[in-house]
């Protein structure tokens, strides 16, 4: 293949990665922005989404399109429910102390991973894509499903943006983020907002995972890479800035896709991690951030 | 603090080391080997305690200091034929140097950003081990040749020698921790942990003190890493992974942050918890995870921290 089409293919692959990454990172960013806590178990919720998707498809067995649709609804709900229980029983009792929460969510990560290993097993299993057609470009054919992933991710992000800026619940969330005490004084149920935001963040991660299982198989350790990448995205974008998160996800997802086509992955990862560390050292607020970490 | 409590605390720590010395003659082989391992890991935990417990620096990257010592000693033994004494000294120096370098950058941040920066540096260190896979053999790791595993002519593969080297390292780390906790340096560390702004206002150079805490911690972790490699003969990338940054946090939390013997109590308990549970389940990490959640919920001060609060306020 010539360089031009090769680059196009790499960019398309990068865009698919960026679309999933943006959804996952958006969940992490929302939780950090509103609740001011770092959720280390975010990758575990991602993995949970993928595994539940496989279970649903396996149990339903009603054709690939219907299986996928059912998974798309049930998996985020399941992950959201687990997150809600964890939030109510653990995080709330810690009073959202940032350092205690990190320790507790590390524990949660281990628990979810081990339970997945004990029930789902160590194998990687795929979920069939809902349809199977290829978009024929002049140089190569490209999976129509992957294009749909990009479209779906954009649609969800627009919906989240609309929800945050145009609805009453979104207003409550923004008020809580802005000033917890004042929000409470204005009779906003801050406690419930926290529970809802934590569950919603997990649901976004699970949704990203359901979109990714037809491309990449479900595995009990699959959450680690998205967790690290989401961290990077949220930090580079600026802690608490959703716009920054989405922008950073696009930049990092695209360049990750393109770099890994042209360079050795280990060196690229080393440089990327060091760059992120240095960005935080020089600008602790991140690139577009308004609040300090 | 009265003179009596000073003597009581000193006596307690001396007798703890004494009991460990005596256990050498009593314990059956299996537990004897375990205890040697626990003492080296507890030294790593005590290193973590200096920065996290006393100074309040929650680092998520201490595995890199441990691994710096481990790999320095291991690679020098493998490729330069360096013996154990030199390996431990170089390992300590490597941990110290890396801690100073990382500290100079990472200490410009605080709180969550500090955790993430240390995590990122540790991740970069972990990946570097893979990048030089030709020498480090990555995941698989390598065995340190037994010829190099000698200290003053004694083979470290010998259980008794191994136990006493581990005990010596452990006793030194207890002495350093005890010294830091009792010194004016330790007071400044605690002041920074309790209120950084106020400490700065009192005229202390907070950055330098935090760097000092991290450097002491890194040097101890490096020495523990080097000793671990030389005593047990294996060097692998697992020891640089995120897990080994989480473990010292877990051990310190369990035993009690900012107590001298807490890290040892935590390591001992956790080691046997995993050891006993692995007899009937393979899900060790489930136990670790539940322990972390349970601890932070119900015993945020750990075993010795709770003891100090309720029974023995003189515990350093």
mmCIF file of N, CA and C in Angstrom, chain A residues 83-192:
data_model
loop_
_atom_site.group_PDB
_atom_site.id
_atom_site.type_symbol
_atom_site.label_atom_id
_atom_site.label_comp_id
_atom_site.label_asym_id
_atom_site.label_seq_id
_atom_site.Cartn_x
_atom_site.Cartn_y
_atom_site.Cartn_z
ATOM 1 N N UNK A 83 -21.371 0.058 40.492
ATOM 2 C CA UNK A 83 -20.733 1.308 40.904
ATOM 3 C C UNK A 83 -21.561 2.001 41.980
ATOM 4 N N UNK A 84 -22.878 1.983 41.800
ATOM 5 C CA UNK A 84 -23.753 2.657 42.762
ATOM 6 C C UNK A 84 -23.642 2.001 44.142
ATOM 7 N N UNK A 85 -23.653 0.665 44.138
ATOM 8 C CA UNK A 85 -23.524 -0.054 45.410
ATOM 9 C C UNK A 85 -22.182 0.287 46.075
ATOM 10 N N UNK A 86 -21.113 0.273 45.262
ATOM 11 C CA UNK A 86 -19.787 0.580 45.813
ATOM 12 C C UNK A 86 -19.752 1.994 46.368
ATOM 13 N N UNK A 87 -20.377 2.908 45.669
ATOM 14 C CA UNK A 87 -20.372 4.307 46.105
ATOM 15 C C UNK A 87 -21.119 4.455 47.424
ATOM 16 N N UNK A 88 -22.302 3.826 47.488
ATOM 17 C CA UNK A 88 -23.117 3.960 48.702
ATOM 18 C C UNK A 88 -22.462 3.292 49.907
ATOM 19 N N UNK A 89 -21.859 2.104 49.692
ATOM 20 C CA UNK A 89 -21.358 1.356 50.848
ATOM 21 C C UNK A 89 -19.933 1.739 51.227
ATOM 22 N N UNK A 90 -19.120 2.189 50.262
ATOM 23 C CA UNK A 90 -17.714 2.446 50.581
ATOM 24 C C UNK A 90 -17.366 3.935 50.521
ATOM 25 N N UNK A 91 -17.495 4.520 49.332
ATOM 26 C CA UNK A 91 -16.979 5.881 49.149
ATOM 27 C C UNK A 91 -17.686 6.879 50.052
ATOM 28 N N UNK A 92 -19.003 6.711 50.204
ATOM 29 C CA UNK A 92 -19.745 7.670 51.008
ATOM 30 C C UNK A 92 -19.276 7.638 52.457
ATOM 31 N N UNK A 93 -18.959 6.417 52.925
ATOM 32 C CA UNK A 93 -18.519 6.302 54.311
ATOM 33 C C UNK A 93 -17.130 6.880 54.514
ATOM 34 N N UNK A 94 -16.366 7.011 53.423
ATOM 35 C CA UNK A 94 -15.038 7.618 53.530
ATOM 36 C C UNK A 94 -15.118 9.129 53.410
ATOM 37 N N UNK A 95 -16.333 9.625 53.213
ATOM 38 C CA UNK A 95 -16.543 11.061 53.088
ATOM 39 C C UNK A 95 -15.784 11.664 51.906
ATOM 40 N N UNK A 96 -15.516 10.842 50.895
ATOM 41 C CA UNK A 96 -14.870 11.277 49.647
ATOM 42 C C UNK A 96 -13.506 11.904 49.874
ATOM 43 N N UNK A 97 -12.825 11.481 50.960
ATOM 44 C CA UNK A 97 -11.446 11.913 51.166
ATOM 45 C C UNK A 97 -10.602 11.411 49.987
ATOM 46 N N UNK A 98 -9.887 12.318 49.272
ATOM 47 C CA UNK A 98 -9.234 11.916 48.022
ATOM 48 C C UNK A 98 -8.280 10.741 48.190
ATOM 49 N N UNK A 99 -7.477 10.761 49.273
ATOM 50 C CA UNK A 99 -6.470 9.711 49.399
ATOM 51 C C UNK A 99 -7.087 8.387 49.821
ATOM 52 N N UNK A 100 -8.031 8.438 50.763
ATOM 53 C CA UNK A 100 -8.701 7.193 51.157
ATOM 54 C C UNK A 100 -9.447 6.579 49.972
ATOM 55 N N UNK A 101 -10.050 7.438 49.141
ATOM 56 C CA UNK A 101 -10.815 6.918 48.012
ATOM 57 C C UNK A 101 -9.924 6.180 47.032
ATOM 58 N N UNK A 102 -8.705 6.703 46.833
ATOM 59 C CA UNK A 102 -7.793 6.020 45.914
ATOM 60 C C UNK A 102 -7.492 4.624 46.441
ATOM 61 N N UNK A 103 -7.177 4.536 47.726
ATOM 62 C CA UNK A 103 -6.882 3.222 48.314
ATOM 63 C C UNK A 103 -8.091 2.293 48.169
ATOM 64 N N UNK A 104 -9.274 2.820 48.486
ATOM 65 C CA UNK A 104 -10.474 1.982 48.424
ATOM 66 C C UNK A 104 -10.775 1.537 46.994
ATOM 67 N N UNK A 105 -10.589 2.431 46.009
ATOM 68 C CA UNK A 105 -10.902 2.024 44.640
ATOM 69 C C UNK A 105 -9.842 1.065 44.088
ATOM 70 N N UNK A 106 -8.604 1.151 44.599
ATOM 71 C CA UNK A 106 -7.611 0.136 44.225
ATOM 72 C C UNK A 106 -8.105 -1.229 44.722
ATOM 73 N N UNK A 107 -8.591 -1.244 45.954
ATOM 74 C CA UNK A 107 -9.141 -2.487 46.502
ATOM 75 C C UNK A 107 -10.303 -2.993 45.666
ATOM 76 N N UNK A 108 -11.176 -2.068 45.279
ATOM 77 C CA UNK A 108 -12.345 -2.421 44.466
ATOM 78 C C UNK A 108 -11.913 -3.017 43.124
ATOM 79 N N UNK A 109 -10.872 -2.401 42.543
ATOM 80 C CA UNK A 109 -10.328 -2.899 41.273
ATOM 81 C C UNK A 109 -9.901 -4.358 41.403
ATOM 82 N N UNK A 110 -9.148 -4.657 42.484
ATOM 83 C CA UNK A 110 -8.690 -6.033 42.683
ATOM 84 C C UNK A 110 -9.880 -6.978 42.856
ATOM 85 N N UNK A 111 -10.871 -6.536 43.645
ATOM 86 C CA UNK A 111 -12.014 -7.408 43.917
ATOM 87 C C UNK A 111 -12.763 -7.713 42.612
ATOM 88 N N UNK A 112 -13.048 -6.682 41.819
ATOM 89 C CA UNK A 112 -13.811 -6.902 40.582
ATOM 90 C C UNK A 112 -13.030 -7.785 39.614
ATOM 91 N N UNK A 113 -11.710 -7.521 39.500
ATOM 92 C CA UNK A 113 -10.894 -8.326 38.588
ATOM 93 C C UNK A 113 -10.875 -9.795 39.003
ATOM 94 N N UNK A 114 -10.725 -10.024 40.311
ATOM 95 C CA UNK A 114 -10.651 -11.410 40.768
ATOM 96 C C UNK A 114 -11.986 -12.125 40.620
ATOM 97 N N UNK A 115 -13.077 -11.417 40.916
ATOM 98 C CA UNK A 115 -14.391 -12.040 40.759
ATOM 99 C C UNK A 115 -14.623 -12.376 39.282
ATOM 100 N N UNK A 116 -14.192 -11.476 38.395
ATOM 101 C CA UNK A 116 -14.317 -11.751 36.963
ATOM 102 C C UNK A 116 -13.492 -12.970 36.577
ATOM 103 N N UNK A 117 -12.283 -13.064 37.139
ATOM 104 C CA UNK A 117 -11.424 -14.212 36.834
ATOM 105 C C UNK A 117 -12.047 -15.510 37.332
ATOM 106 N N UNK A 118 -12.647 -15.444 38.526
ATOM 107 C CA UNK A 118 -13.213 -16.654 39.113
ATOM 108 C C UNK A 118 -14.485 -17.103 38.395
ATOM 109 N N UNK A 119 -15.259 -16.164 37.854
ATOM 110 C CA UNK A 119 -16.520 -16.548 37.228
ATOM 111 C C UNK A 119 -16.401 -16.646 35.709
ATOM 112 N N UNK A 120 -15.737 -15.679 35.115
ATOM 113 C CA UNK A 120 -15.671 -15.619 33.660
ATOM 114 C C UNK A 120 -14.489 -16.419 33.129
ATOM 115 N N UNK A 121 -13.426 -16.494 33.927
ATOM 116 C CA UNK A 121 -12.273 -17.282 33.534
ATOM 117 C C UNK A 121 -11.223 -16.452 32.832
ATOM 118 N N UNK A 122 -10.074 -17.076 32.591
ATOM 119 C CA UNK A 122 -8.943 -16.331 32.029
ATOM 120 C C UNK A 122 -8.979 -16.185 30.504
ATOM 121 N N UNK A 123 -9.992 -16.718 29.844
ATOM 122 C CA UNK A 123 -9.988 -16.679 28.373
ATOM 123 C C UNK A 123 -10.470 -15.337 27.845
ATOM 124 N N UNK A 124 -10.061 -15.036 26.616
ATOM 125 C CA UNK A 124 -10.575 -13.860 25.915
ATOM 126 C C UNK A 124 -11.643 -14.333 24.937
ATOM 127 N N UNK A 125 -12.825 -13.713 24.993
ATOM 128 C CA UNK A 125 -13.900 -14.143 24.110
ATOM 129 C C UNK A 125 -14.494 -12.940 23.382
ATOM 130 N N UNK A 126 -14.838 -13.092 22.119
ATOM 131 C CA UNK A 126 -15.395 -11.980 21.360
ATOM 132 C C UNK A 126 -16.921 -11.972 21.400
ATOM 133 N N UNK A 127 -17.508 -10.813 21.140
ATOM 134 C CA UNK A 127 -18.935 -10.710 20.873
ATOM 135 C C UNK A 127 -19.054 -10.374 19.397
ATOM 136 N N UNK A 128 -19.991 -11.042 18.725
ATOM 137 C CA UNK A 128 -20.106 -10.804 17.293
ATOM 138 C C UNK A 128 -20.605 -9.385 17.017
ATOM 139 N N UNK A 129 -20.098 -8.768 15.971
ATOM 140 C CA UNK A 129 -20.565 -7.439 15.581
ATOM 141 C C UNK A 129 -22.012 -7.551 15.111
ATOM 142 N N UNK A 130 -22.827 -6.494 15.344
ATOM 143 C CA UNK A 130 -24.250 -6.572 14.985
ATOM 144 C C UNK A 130 -24.476 -6.734 13.487
ATOM 145 N N UNK A 131 -23.619 -6.234 12.693
ATOM 146 C CA UNK A 131 -23.735 -6.478 11.259
ATOM 147 C C UNK A 131 -22.347 -6.622 10.673
ATOM 148 N N UNK A 132 -22.333 -7.021 9.429
ATOM 149 C CA UNK A 132 -21.074 -7.417 8.844
ATOM 150 C C UNK A 132 -21.000 -6.898 7.416
ATOM 151 N N UNK A 133 -20.863 -5.609 7.272
ATOM 152 C CA UNK A 133 -20.630 -5.137 5.901
ATOM 153 C C UNK A 133 -19.391 -4.266 5.866
ATOM 154 N N UNK A 134 -18.791 -4.176 4.728
ATOM 155 C CA UNK A 134 -17.567 -3.400 4.595
ATOM 156 C C UNK A 134 -17.816 -2.217 3.684
ATOM 157 N N UNK A 135 -17.258 -1.076 4.084
ATOM 158 C CA UNK A 135 -17.335 0.092 3.222
ATOM 159 C C UNK A 135 -16.154 -0.002 2.269
ATOM 160 N N UNK A 136 -16.432 -0.077 0.967
ATOM 161 C CA UNK A 136 -15.353 -0.265 0.008
ATOM 162 C C UNK A 136 -14.764 1.085 -0.394
ATOM 163 N N UNK A 137 -13.531 1.346 0.067
ATOM 164 C CA UNK A 137 -12.821 2.551 -0.369
ATOM 165 C C UNK A 137 -11.996 2.171 -1.593
ATOM 166 N N UNK A 138 -11.493 3.142 -2.356
ATOM 167 C CA UNK A 138 -10.721 2.811 -3.564
ATOM 168 C C UNK A 138 -9.516 1.924 -3.294
ATOM 169 N N UNK A 139 -8.906 2.037 -2.055
ATOM 170 C CA UNK A 139 -7.677 1.279 -1.808
ATOM 171 C C UNK A 139 -7.903 0.045 -0.951
ATOM 172 N N UNK A 140 -8.866 0.102 -0.060
ATOM 173 C CA UNK A 140 -9.112 -1.040 0.829
ATOM 174 C C UNK A 140 -10.553 -0.996 1.316
ATOM 175 N N UNK A 141 -11.037 -2.128 1.794
ATOM 176 C CA UNK A 141 -12.364 -2.144 2.386
ATOM 177 C C UNK A 141 -12.241 -1.873 3.870
ATOM 178 N N UNK A 142 -13.214 -1.172 4.465
ATOM 179 C CA UNK A 142 -13.122 -0.878 5.885
ATOM 180 C C UNK A 142 -14.397 -1.319 6.577
ATOM 181 N N UNK A 143 -14.237 -1.848 7.802
ATOM 182 C CA UNK A 143 -15.387 -2.388 8.529
ATOM 183 C C UNK A 143 -16.431 -1.309 8.793
ATOM 184 N N UNK A 144 -17.670 -1.574 8.372
ATOM 185 C CA UNK A 144 -18.757 -0.627 8.621
ATOM 186 C C UNK A 144 -19.045 -0.491 10.104
ATOM 187 N N UNK A 145 -18.803 -1.583 10.868
ATOM 188 C CA UNK A 145 -19.066 -1.530 12.294
ATOM 189 C C UNK A 145 -18.180 -0.490 12.972
ATOM 190 N N UNK A 146 -16.901 -0.455 12.568
ATOM 191 C CA UNK A 146 -15.967 0.492 13.196
ATOM 192 C C UNK A 146 -16.399 1.926 12.940
ATOM 193 N N UNK A 147 -16.924 2.172 11.743
ATOM 194 C CA UNK A 147 -17.409 3.526 11.454
ATOM 195 C C UNK A 147 -18.593 3.857 12.359
ATOM 196 N N UNK A 148 -19.448 2.824 12.604
ATOM 197 C CA UNK A 148 -20.585 3.054 13.484
ATOM 198 C C UNK A 148 -20.133 3.378 14.914
ATOM 199 N N UNK A 149 -19.031 2.759 15.353
ATOM 200 C CA UNK A 149 -18.510 3.040 16.693
ATOM 201 C C UNK A 149 -18.185 4.528 16.818
ATOM 202 N N UNK A 150 -17.540 5.064 15.774
ATOM 203 C CA UNK A 150 -17.191 6.492 15.802
ATOM 204 C C UNK A 150 -18.461 7.326 15.894
ATOM 205 N N UNK A 151 -19.467 6.999 15.057
ATOM 206 C CA UNK A 151 -20.710 7.760 15.051
ATOM 207 C C UNK A 151 -21.415 7.660 16.405
ATOM 208 N N UNK A 152 -21.471 6.440 16.966
ATOM 209 C CA UNK A 152 -22.165 6.239 18.237
ATOM 210 C C UNK A 152 -21.501 7.048 19.347
ATOM 211 N N UNK A 153 -20.170 7.045 19.346
ATOM 212 C CA UNK A 153 -19.450 7.775 20.391
ATOM 213 C C UNK A 153 -19.736 9.271 20.299
ATOM 214 N N UNK A 154 -19.740 9.783 19.082
ATOM 215 C CA UNK A 154 -20.042 11.216 18.912
ATOM 216 C C UNK A 154 -21.459 11.512 19.395
ATOM 217 N N UNK A 155 -22.396 10.622 19.054
ATOM 218 C CA UNK A 155 -23.790 10.832 19.461
ATOM 219 C C UNK A 155 -23.903 10.854 20.985
ATOM 220 N N UNK A 156 -23.230 9.888 21.654
ATOM 221 C CA UNK A 156 -23.323 9.837 23.121
ATOM 222 C C UNK A 156 -22.719 11.091 23.736
ATOM 223 N N UNK A 157 -21.596 11.534 23.184
ATOM 224 C CA UNK A 157 -20.960 12.727 23.756
ATOM 225 C C UNK A 157 -21.841 13.955 23.584
ATOM 226 N N UNK A 158 -22.484 14.059 22.428
ATOM 227 C CA UNK A 158 -23.406 15.186 22.230
ATOM 228 C C UNK A 158 -24.541 15.112 23.242
ATOM 229 N N UNK A 159 -25.034 13.895 23.473
ATOM 230 C CA UNK A 159 -26.133 13.729 24.425
ATOM 231 C C UNK A 159 -25.699 14.136 25.833
ATOM 232 N N UNK A 160 -24.479 13.740 26.216
ATOM 233 C CA UNK A 160 -23.976 14.102 27.544
ATOM 234 C C UNK A 160 -23.853 15.622 27.644
ATOM 235 N N UNK A 161 -23.317 16.222 26.586
ATOM 236 C CA UNK A 161 -23.155 17.684 26.584
ATOM 237 C C UNK A 161 -24.521 18.360 26.714
ATOM 238 N N UNK A 162 -25.479 17.851 25.954
ATOM 239 C CA UNK A 162 -26.826 18.418 26.030
ATOM 240 C C UNK A 162 -27.395 18.257 27.442
ATOM 241 N N UNK A 163 -27.225 17.053 27.982
ATOM 242 C CA UNK A 163 -27.741 16.789 29.327
ATOM 243 C C UNK A 163 -27.123 17.704 30.374
ATOM 244 N N UNK A 164 -25.828 17.953 30.237
ATOM 245 C CA UNK A 164 -25.138 18.766 31.243
ATOM 246 C C UNK A 164 -25.526 20.236 31.153
ATOM 247 N N UNK A 165 -25.729 20.711 29.938
ATOM 248 C CA UNK A 165 -25.948 22.153 29.792
ATOM 249 C C UNK A 165 -27.417 22.540 29.695
ATOM 250 N N UNK A 166 -28.301 21.594 29.325
ATOM 251 C CA UNK A 166 -29.669 21.990 29.042
ATOM 252 C C UNK A 166 -30.721 21.398 29.974
ATOM 253 N N UNK A 167 -30.306 20.479 30.857
ATOM 254 C CA UNK A 167 -31.334 19.876 31.712
ATOM 255 C C UNK A 167 -31.127 20.270 33.169
ATOM 256 N N UNK A 168 -32.165 19.991 33.954
ATOM 257 C CA UNK A 168 -32.127 20.323 35.368
ATOM 258 C C UNK A 168 -31.081 19.484 36.115
ATOM 259 N N UNK A 169 -31.017 18.199 35.756
ATOM 260 C CA UNK A 169 -30.041 17.323 36.419
ATOM 261 C C UNK A 169 -28.622 17.802 36.123
ATOM 262 N N UNK A 170 -28.401 18.198 34.849
ATOM 263 C CA UNK A 170 -27.087 18.708 34.482
ATOM 264 C C UNK A 170 -26.730 19.950 35.264
ATOM 265 N N UNK A 171 -27.723 20.802 35.468
ATOM 266 C CA UNK A 171 -27.505 22.024 36.240
ATOM 267 C C UNK A 171 -27.095 21.687 37.670
ATOM 268 N N UNK A 172 -27.795 20.689 38.248
ATOM 269 C CA UNK A 172 -27.447 20.255 39.611
ATOM 270 C C UNK A 172 -26.006 19.763 39.665
ATOM 271 N N UNK A 173 -25.608 18.992 38.638
ATOM 272 C CA UNK A 173 -24.253 18.458 38.620
ATOM 273 C C UNK A 173 -23.232 19.583 38.530
ATOM 274 N N UNK A 174 -23.532 20.545 37.667
ATOM 275 C CA UNK A 174 -22.576 21.641 37.509
ATOM 276 C C UNK A 174 -22.503 22.482 38.782
ATOM 277 N N UNK A 175 -23.644 22.654 39.414
ATOM 278 C CA UNK A 175 -23.649 23.431 40.662
ATOM 279 C C UNK A 175 -22.838 22.723 41.735
ATOM 280 N N UNK A 176 -22.990 21.397 41.814
ATOM 281 C CA UNK A 176 -22.238 20.623 42.805
ATOM 282 C C UNK A 176 -20.743 20.730 42.540
ATOM 283 N N UNK A 177 -20.385 20.651 41.261
ATOM 284 C CA UNK A 177 -18.975 20.752 40.896
ATOM 285 C C UNK A 177 -18.417 22.118 41.284
ATOM 286 N N UNK A 178 -19.222 23.151 41.040
ATOM 287 C CA UNK A 178 -18.761 24.523 41.256
ATOM 288 C C UNK A 178 -18.528 24.795 42.737
ATOM 289 N N UNK A 179 -19.488 24.451 43.557
ATOM 290 C CA UNK A 179 -19.357 24.724 44.989
ATOM 291 C C UNK A 179 -20.328 23.834 45.756
ATOM 292 N N UNK A 180 -19.761 22.815 46.388
ATOM 293 C CA UNK A 180 -20.582 21.810 47.054
ATOM 294 C C UNK A 180 -21.458 22.431 48.151
ATOM 295 N N UNK A 181 -20.841 23.310 48.949
ATOM 296 C CA UNK A 181 -21.562 23.866 50.096
ATOM 297 C C UNK A 181 -22.733 24.741 49.658
ATOM 298 N N UNK A 182 -22.461 25.618 48.697
ATOM 299 C CA UNK A 182 -23.524 26.512 48.225
ATOM 300 C C UNK A 182 -24.635 25.708 47.569
ATOM 301 N N UNK A 183 -24.248 24.674 46.813
ATOM 302 C CA UNK A 183 -25.257 23.838 46.162
ATOM 303 C C UNK A 183 -26.179 23.231 47.204
ATOM 304 N N UNK A 184 -25.571 22.772 48.319
ATOM 305 C CA UNK A 184 -26.373 22.151 49.359
ATOM 306 C C UNK A 184 -27.313 23.189 49.979
ATOM 307 N N UNK A 185 -26.814 24.409 50.125
ATOM 308 C CA UNK A 185 -27.636 25.481 50.691
ATOM 309 C C UNK A 185 -28.836 25.781 49.799
ATOM 310 N N UNK A 186 -28.687 25.524 48.498
ATOM 311 C CA UNK A 186 -29.801 25.741 47.577
ATOM 312 C C UNK A 186 -30.633 24.471 47.384
ATOM 313 N N UNK A 187 -30.573 23.597 48.343
ATOM 314 C CA UNK A 187 -31.411 22.396 48.391
ATOM 315 C C UNK A 187 -31.128 21.425 47.250
ATOM 316 N N UNK A 188 -29.899 21.435 46.744
ATOM 317 C CA UNK A 188 -29.533 20.405 45.769
ATOM 318 C C UNK A 188 -29.089 19.171 46.550
ATOM 319 N N UNK A 189 -29.677 18.011 46.259
ATOM 320 C CA UNK A 189 -29.309 16.795 47.014
ATOM 321 C C UNK A 189 -27.922 16.317 46.598
ATOM 322 N N UNK A 190 -26.882 16.974 47.142
ATOM 323 C CA UNK A 190 -25.500 16.699 46.743
ATOM 324 C C UNK A 190 -25.169 15.214 46.868
ATOM 325 N N UNK A 191 -25.653 14.618 47.954
ATOM 326 C CA UNK A 191 -25.384 13.210 48.204
ATOM 327 C C UNK A 191 -25.880 12.331 47.061
ATOM 328 N N UNK A 192 -27.100 12.607 46.603
ATOM 329 C CA UNK A 192 -27.655 11.817 45.504
ATOM 330 C C UNK A 192 -26.926 12.113 44.197
#
